[in-house]
């Protein structure tokens, strides 16, 4: 892989894709439907509630539904350091991945990887310590893509 810069919009796309679809079908459904469903239930409870507790609980549900609906946007706006542009310098070899930054160098042995998933525009590598490494396919060479595809099996 050549030394490339992952742009901020690319990092945000990777984050959103992993947020909604990176943790399995249960979490995908929960994150897509959960916010609107809680919001609708809160509005229904507010409009049809006949006790003070029911109306106050509906306010909490409305607030939480809006929060859960806007959570990815809130994360993007408050955690800007996560999405800064940075130099990408990975060297993918047959037995390990070498990760270089301006001040350090790390080697990631393939035995340390728990999962390797190929997404539409990137590879998601998860380590046993639950860290994620995301490699955009557009920056990878064909031999590197082949190595990562073989790791998926």
XYZ file of C-alpha atoms in Angstrom:
153
model
C 0.000 0.000 0.000
C 1.285 3.389 -0.887
C 1.368 6.167 1.652
C -2.035 7.810 1.247
C -4.262 10.119 3.222
C -7.688 8.925 4.276
C -9.908 11.976 3.972
C -12.328 13.041 6.668
C -15.437 12.150 4.592
C -14.006 8.652 3.986
C -13.409 8.146 7.721
C -16.948 9.335 8.487
C -18.373 6.902 5.913
C -16.417 4.043 7.463
C -17.634 5.064 10.944
C -21.283 5.235 9.869
C -21.089 1.916 8.049
C -19.512 0.232 11.075
C -21.957 1.938 13.476
C -25.034 0.697 11.640
C -23.864 -2.560 10.067
C -20.632 -3.643 11.779
C -21.998 -5.466 14.823
C -24.463 -7.982 13.429
C -28.098 -8.053 12.399
C -29.522 -7.501 15.902
C -27.609 -4.266 16.469
C -28.286 -3.109 12.903
C -32.041 -3.428 13.395
C -31.839 -1.848 16.846
C -29.816 1.141 15.639
C -31.934 1.770 12.542
C -35.394 1.244 14.055
C -34.763 1.929 17.762
C -34.686 5.743 17.741
C -37.777 6.305 15.591
C -39.697 3.590 17.454
C -38.937 5.082 20.894
C -39.831 8.539 19.580
C -43.183 7.342 18.195
C -43.954 5.488 21.432
C -43.133 8.610 23.459
C -45.349 10.804 21.284
C -48.166 8.267 21.531
C -47.827 8.128 25.319
C -47.799 11.925 25.510
C -50.911 12.329 23.369
C -52.847 9.491 24.999
C -51.419 9.664 28.539
C -53.798 10.459 31.363
C -51.459 10.462 34.367
C -48.659 12.816 35.353
C -46.204 9.930 35.461
C -47.210 8.771 31.955
C -46.790 12.249 30.513
C -43.446 12.822 32.248
C -42.204 9.394 31.137
C -43.268 10.246 27.590
C -41.011 13.317 27.753
C -38.088 11.091 28.681
C -38.936 8.707 25.833
C -39.179 11.575 23.321
C -35.832 12.978 24.487
C -34.145 9.551 24.371
C -35.669 8.740 20.962
C -34.309 11.977 19.491
C -30.919 11.328 21.106
C -30.763 7.746 19.799
C -31.805 8.915 16.338
C -29.103 11.620 16.263
C -26.366 9.721 18.135
C -24.087 9.151 15.090
C -24.306 12.860 14.197
C -23.560 13.815 17.806
C -20.491 11.541 17.815
C -19.255 13.012 14.534
C -19.665 16.584 15.800
C -18.211 16.045 19.291
C -15.383 13.595 18.536
C -13.710 15.434 15.670
C -10.298 14.004 16.557
C -11.529 10.551 15.503
C -12.073 11.772 11.955
C -8.979 13.886 11.293
C -7.016 13.264 8.131
C -3.949 11.152 8.738
C -1.237 9.538 6.693
C -1.979 5.912 5.959
C 1.122 3.795 5.707
C 0.424 0.067 5.915
C 2.601 -2.620 4.444
C 0.727 -5.901 4.037
C 2.964 -8.952 3.859
C 2.210 -12.676 3.785
C 2.687 -13.116 7.543
C 1.971 -9.680 9.078
C 0.884 -6.082 8.593
C 3.366 -3.310 9.340
C 1.752 -0.054 10.441
C 3.861 3.093 10.334
C 3.119 6.597 11.539
C 5.359 9.640 11.836
C 6.758 8.570 15.216
C 6.183 4.841 15.566
C 6.109 1.483 13.842
C 3.921 -1.486 14.814
C 3.674 -5.013 13.510
C 0.388 -6.876 13.576
C 0.716 -10.624 13.197
C -2.235 -12.327 11.519
C -2.590 -14.689 14.491
C -3.642 -11.620 16.544
C -6.626 -11.001 14.258
C -10.022 -12.203 15.420
C -12.000 -11.345 12.272
C -11.346 -10.016 8.785
C -14.427 -8.687 6.999
C -14.598 -7.290 3.513
C -17.039 -4.419 3.220
C -18.043 -2.631 0.051
C -15.216 -0.062 0.119
C -12.835 -1.259 2.849
C -11.540 -4.186 4.885
C -12.376 -4.264 8.605
C -9.784 -6.092 10.687
C -10.613 -6.748 14.355
C -7.936 -7.852 16.783
C -8.399 -10.086 19.825
C -8.074 -6.957 21.987
C -11.142 -5.507 20.179
C -9.213 -2.867 18.235
C -10.218 -2.136 14.668
C -8.053 -1.466 11.627
C -9.841 -0.226 8.514
C -8.111 -0.405 5.150
C -9.805 1.310 2.184
C -9.766 -0.931 -0.867
C -8.979 1.962 -3.208
C -5.529 2.309 -1.570
C -4.668 -1.403 -1.705
C -2.735 -3.175 -4.420
C -4.178 -6.363 -5.985
C -1.681 -8.594 -4.149
C -2.643 -7.019 -0.817
C -6.342 -7.515 -1.559
C -5.614 -11.166 -2.340
C -3.753 -11.613 0.983
C -6.649 -10.065 2.910
C -9.213 -12.142 1.003
C -7.293 -15.295 1.942
C -7.400 -14.237 5.621
C -11.209 -14.159 5.501
C -11.380 -17.925 4.998
